[in-house]
mmCIF file of C-alpha atoms in Angstrom:
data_model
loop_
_atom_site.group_PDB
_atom_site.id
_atom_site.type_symbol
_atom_site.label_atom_id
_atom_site.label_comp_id
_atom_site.label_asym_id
_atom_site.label_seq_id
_atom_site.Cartn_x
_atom_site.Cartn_y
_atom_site.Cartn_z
ATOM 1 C CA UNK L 10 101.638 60.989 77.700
ATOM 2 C CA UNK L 11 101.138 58.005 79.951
ATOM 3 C CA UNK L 12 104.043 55.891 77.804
ATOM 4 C CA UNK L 13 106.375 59.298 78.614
ATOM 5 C CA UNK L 14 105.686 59.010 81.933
ATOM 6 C CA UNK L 15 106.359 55.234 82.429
ATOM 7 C CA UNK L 16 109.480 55.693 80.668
ATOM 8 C CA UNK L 17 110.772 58.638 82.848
ATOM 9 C CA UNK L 18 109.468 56.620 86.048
ATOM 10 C CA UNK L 19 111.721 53.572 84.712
ATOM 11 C CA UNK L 20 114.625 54.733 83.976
ATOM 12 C CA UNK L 21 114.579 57.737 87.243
ATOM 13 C CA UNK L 22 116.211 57.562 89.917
ATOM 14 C CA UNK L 23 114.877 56.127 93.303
ATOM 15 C CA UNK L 24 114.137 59.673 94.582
ATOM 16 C CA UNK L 25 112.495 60.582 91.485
ATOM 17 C CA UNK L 26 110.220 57.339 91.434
ATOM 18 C CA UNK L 27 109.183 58.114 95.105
ATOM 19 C CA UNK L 28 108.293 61.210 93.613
ATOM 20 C CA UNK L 29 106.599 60.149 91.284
ATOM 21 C CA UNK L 30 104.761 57.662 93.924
ATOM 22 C CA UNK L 31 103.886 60.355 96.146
ATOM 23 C CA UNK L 32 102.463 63.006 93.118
ATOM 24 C CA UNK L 33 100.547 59.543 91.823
ATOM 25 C CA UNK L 34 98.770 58.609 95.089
ATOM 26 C CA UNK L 35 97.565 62.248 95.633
ATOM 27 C CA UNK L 36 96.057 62.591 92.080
ATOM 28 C CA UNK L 37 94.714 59.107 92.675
ATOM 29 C CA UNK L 38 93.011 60.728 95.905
ATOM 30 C CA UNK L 39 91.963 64.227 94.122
ATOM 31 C CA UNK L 40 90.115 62.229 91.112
ATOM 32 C CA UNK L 41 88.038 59.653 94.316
ATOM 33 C CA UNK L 42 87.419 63.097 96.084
ATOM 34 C CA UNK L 43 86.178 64.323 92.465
ATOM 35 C CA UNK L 44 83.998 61.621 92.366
ATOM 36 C CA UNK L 45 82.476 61.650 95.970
ATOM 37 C CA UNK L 46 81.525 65.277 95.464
ATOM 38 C CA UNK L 47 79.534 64.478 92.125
ATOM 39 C CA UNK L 48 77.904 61.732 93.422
ATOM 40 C CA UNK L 49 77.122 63.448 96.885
ATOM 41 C CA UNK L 50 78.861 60.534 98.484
ATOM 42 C CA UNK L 51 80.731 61.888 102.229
ATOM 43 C CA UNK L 52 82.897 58.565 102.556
ATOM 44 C CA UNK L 53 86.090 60.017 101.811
ATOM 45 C CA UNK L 54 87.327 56.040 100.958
ATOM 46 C CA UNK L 55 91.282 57.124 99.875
ATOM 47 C CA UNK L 56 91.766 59.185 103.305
ATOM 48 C CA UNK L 57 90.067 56.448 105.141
ATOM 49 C CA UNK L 58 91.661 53.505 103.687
ATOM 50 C CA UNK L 59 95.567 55.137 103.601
ATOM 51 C CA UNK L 60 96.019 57.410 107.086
ATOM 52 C CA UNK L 61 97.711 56.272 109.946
ATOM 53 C CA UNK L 62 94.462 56.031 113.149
ATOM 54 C CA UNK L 63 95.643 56.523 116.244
ATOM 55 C CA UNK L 64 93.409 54.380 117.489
ATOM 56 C CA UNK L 65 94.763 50.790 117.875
ATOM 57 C CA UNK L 66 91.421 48.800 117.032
ATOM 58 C CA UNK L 67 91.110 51.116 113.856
ATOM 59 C CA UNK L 68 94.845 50.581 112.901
ATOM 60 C CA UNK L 69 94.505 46.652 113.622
ATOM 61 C CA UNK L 70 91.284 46.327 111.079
ATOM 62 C CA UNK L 71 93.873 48.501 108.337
ATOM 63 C CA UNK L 72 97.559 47.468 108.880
ATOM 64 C CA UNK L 73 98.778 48.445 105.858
ATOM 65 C CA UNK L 74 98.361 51.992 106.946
ATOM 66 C CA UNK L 75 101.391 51.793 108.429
ATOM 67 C CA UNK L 76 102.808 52.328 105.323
ATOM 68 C CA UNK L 77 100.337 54.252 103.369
ATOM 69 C CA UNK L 78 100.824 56.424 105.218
ATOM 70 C CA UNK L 79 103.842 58.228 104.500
ATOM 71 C CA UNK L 80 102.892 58.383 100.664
ATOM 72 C CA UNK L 81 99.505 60.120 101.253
ATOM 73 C CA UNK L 82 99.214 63.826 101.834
ATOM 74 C CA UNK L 83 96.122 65.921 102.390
ATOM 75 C CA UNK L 84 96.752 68.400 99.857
ATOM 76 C CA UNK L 85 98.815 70.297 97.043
ATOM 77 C CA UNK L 86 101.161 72.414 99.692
ATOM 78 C CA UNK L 87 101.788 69.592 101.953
ATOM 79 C CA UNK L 88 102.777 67.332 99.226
ATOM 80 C CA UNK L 89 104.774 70.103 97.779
ATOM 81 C CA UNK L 90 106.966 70.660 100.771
ATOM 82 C CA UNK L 91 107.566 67.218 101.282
ATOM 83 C CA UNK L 92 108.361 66.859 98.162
ATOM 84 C CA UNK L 93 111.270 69.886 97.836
ATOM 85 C CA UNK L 94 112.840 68.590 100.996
ATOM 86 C CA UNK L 95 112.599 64.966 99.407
ATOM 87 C CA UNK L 96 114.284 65.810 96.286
ATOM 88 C CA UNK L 97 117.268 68.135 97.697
ATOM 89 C CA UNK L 98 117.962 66.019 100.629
ATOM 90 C CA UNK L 99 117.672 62.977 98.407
ATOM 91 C CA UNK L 100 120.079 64.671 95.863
ATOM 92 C CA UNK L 101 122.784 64.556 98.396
ATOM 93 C CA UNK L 102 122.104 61.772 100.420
ATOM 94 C CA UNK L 103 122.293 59.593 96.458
ATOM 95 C CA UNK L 104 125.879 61.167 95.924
ATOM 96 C CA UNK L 105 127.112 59.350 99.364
ATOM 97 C CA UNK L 106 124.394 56.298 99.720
ATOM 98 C CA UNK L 107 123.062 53.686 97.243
ATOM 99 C CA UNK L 108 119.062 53.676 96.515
ATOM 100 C CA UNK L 109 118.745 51.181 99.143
ATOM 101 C CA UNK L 110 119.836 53.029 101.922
ATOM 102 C CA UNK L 111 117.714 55.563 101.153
ATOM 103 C CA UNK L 112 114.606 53.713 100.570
ATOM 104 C CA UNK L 113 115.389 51.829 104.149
ATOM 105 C CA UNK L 114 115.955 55.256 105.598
ATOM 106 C CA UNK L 115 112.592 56.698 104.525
ATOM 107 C CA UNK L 116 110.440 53.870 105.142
ATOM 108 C CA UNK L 117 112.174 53.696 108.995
ATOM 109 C CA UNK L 118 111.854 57.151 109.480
ATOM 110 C CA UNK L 119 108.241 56.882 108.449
ATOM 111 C CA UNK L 120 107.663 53.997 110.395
ATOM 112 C CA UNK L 121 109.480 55.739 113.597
ATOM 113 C CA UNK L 122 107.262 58.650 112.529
ATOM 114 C CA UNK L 123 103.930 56.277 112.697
ATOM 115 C CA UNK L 124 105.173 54.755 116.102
ATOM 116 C CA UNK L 125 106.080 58.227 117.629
ATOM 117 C CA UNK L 126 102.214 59.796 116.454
ATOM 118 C CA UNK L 127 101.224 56.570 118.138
ATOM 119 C CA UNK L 128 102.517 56.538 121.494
ATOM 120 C CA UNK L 129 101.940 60.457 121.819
ATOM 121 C CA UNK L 130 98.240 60.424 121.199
ATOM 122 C CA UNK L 131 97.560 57.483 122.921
ATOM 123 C CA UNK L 132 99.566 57.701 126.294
ATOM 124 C CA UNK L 133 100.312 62.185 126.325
ATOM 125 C CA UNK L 134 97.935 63.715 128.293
ATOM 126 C CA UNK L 135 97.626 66.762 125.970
ATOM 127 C CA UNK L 136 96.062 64.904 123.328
ATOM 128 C CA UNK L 137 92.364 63.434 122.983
ATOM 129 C CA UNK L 138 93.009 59.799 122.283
ATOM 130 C CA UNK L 139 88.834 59.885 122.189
ATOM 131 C CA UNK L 140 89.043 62.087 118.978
ATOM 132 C CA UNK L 141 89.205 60.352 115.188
ATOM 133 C CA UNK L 142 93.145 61.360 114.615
ATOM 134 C CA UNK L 143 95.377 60.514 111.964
ATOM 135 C CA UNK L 144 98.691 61.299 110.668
ATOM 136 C CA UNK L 145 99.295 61.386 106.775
ATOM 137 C CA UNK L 146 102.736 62.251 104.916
ATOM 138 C CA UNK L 147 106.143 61.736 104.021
ATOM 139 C CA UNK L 148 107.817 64.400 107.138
ATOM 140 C CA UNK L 149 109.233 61.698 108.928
ATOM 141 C CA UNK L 150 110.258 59.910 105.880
ATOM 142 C CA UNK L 151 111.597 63.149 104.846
ATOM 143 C CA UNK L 152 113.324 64.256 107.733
ATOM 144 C CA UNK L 153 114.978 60.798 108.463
ATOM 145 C CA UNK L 154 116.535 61.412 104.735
ATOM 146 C CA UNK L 155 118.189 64.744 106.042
ATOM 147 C CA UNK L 156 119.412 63.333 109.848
ATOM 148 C CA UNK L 157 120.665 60.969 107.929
ATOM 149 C CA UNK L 158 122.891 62.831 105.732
ATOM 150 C CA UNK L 159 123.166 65.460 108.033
ATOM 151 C CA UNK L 160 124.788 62.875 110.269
ATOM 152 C CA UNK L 161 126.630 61.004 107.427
ATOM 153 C CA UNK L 162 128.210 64.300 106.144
ATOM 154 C CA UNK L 163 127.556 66.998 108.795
ATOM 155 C CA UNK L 164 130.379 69.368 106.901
ATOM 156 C CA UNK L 165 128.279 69.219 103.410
ATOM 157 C CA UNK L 166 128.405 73.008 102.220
ATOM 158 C CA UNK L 167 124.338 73.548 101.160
ATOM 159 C CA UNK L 168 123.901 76.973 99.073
ATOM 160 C CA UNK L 169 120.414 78.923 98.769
ATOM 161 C CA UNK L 170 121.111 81.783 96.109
ATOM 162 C CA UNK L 171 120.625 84.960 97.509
ATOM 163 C CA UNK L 172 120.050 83.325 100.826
ATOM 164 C CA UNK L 173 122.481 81.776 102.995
ATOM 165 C CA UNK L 174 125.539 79.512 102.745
ATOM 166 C CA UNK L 175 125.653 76.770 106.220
ATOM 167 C CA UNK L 176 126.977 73.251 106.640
ATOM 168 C CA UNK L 177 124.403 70.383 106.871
ATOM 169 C CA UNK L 178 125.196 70.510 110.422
ATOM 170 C CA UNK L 179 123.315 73.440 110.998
#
């Protein structure tokens, strides 16, 4: 099982291995979780040690959160909707780009996420920069993949059966 999977994560492409990344770190965090609940532990360590604080002191004592961030999700559904948006708008942003563009593109557009959470809980008055806050997940990564190819190729036909026909544009 684990020699199948090795083997499909070497020879995928760089959508599938991110993933593959993405699916990995959450299990990772399920089977920690697991463990804090038998031993009656509350330190969540995964969440703590890969989310995004908005608080600047926090972020400064775990820089590499910066990062982590955009790979861990809180849970089945969000990592599931990332992941459907990552794999369709990867699809078509591979048959125009190479598998460095894209990685560039969804680190970027996670770290333009990370800045953007940043500056909007720290100086937006609607939100309580007092409050433990963090941000978690690929959207921005995600999302930068689609501007970008929405951009690149704004006349790209995309069809949902039984759905709709529309342009990237739209």
């Amino acid at each position: 099982f684990i020699d199948n999977i090795q083997r499909r994560f070497k020879q995928g492409t760089i959508v599938e291995k991110l993933i593959y990344i993405n699916i990995a770190i959450l299990i990772l965090a399920y089977l920690f979780n697991t463990f804090n609940y038998l031993f009656e532990s509350n330190n969540n360590l995964i969440s703590n040690w890969l989310v995004l604080p908005a608080n600047l002191n926090d972020f400064l004592s775990k820089p590499w959160t910066i990062i982590s961030h955009m790979f861990y999700h809180q849970g089945f559904i969000h990592l599931t909707f990332n992941l459907i948006g990552l794999y369709f708008y990867g699809k078509i942003f591979s048959q125009y780009l190479n598998s460095k563009q894209l990685v560039s593109t969804y680190v970027i557009g996670g770290l333009f996420g990370a800045l953007f959470y940043y500056l909007s809980f720290n100086y937006l008055e609607a939100f309580d920069s007092s409050n433990k806050s963090f941000a978690f997940g690929a959207s921005a990564a995600v999302l930068a993949i689609l501007t970008a190819i929405s951009t690149y190729t704004p006349n790209y036909r995309v069809t949902i059966p039984l759905v709709a026909k529309f342009e990237l544009k739209y």
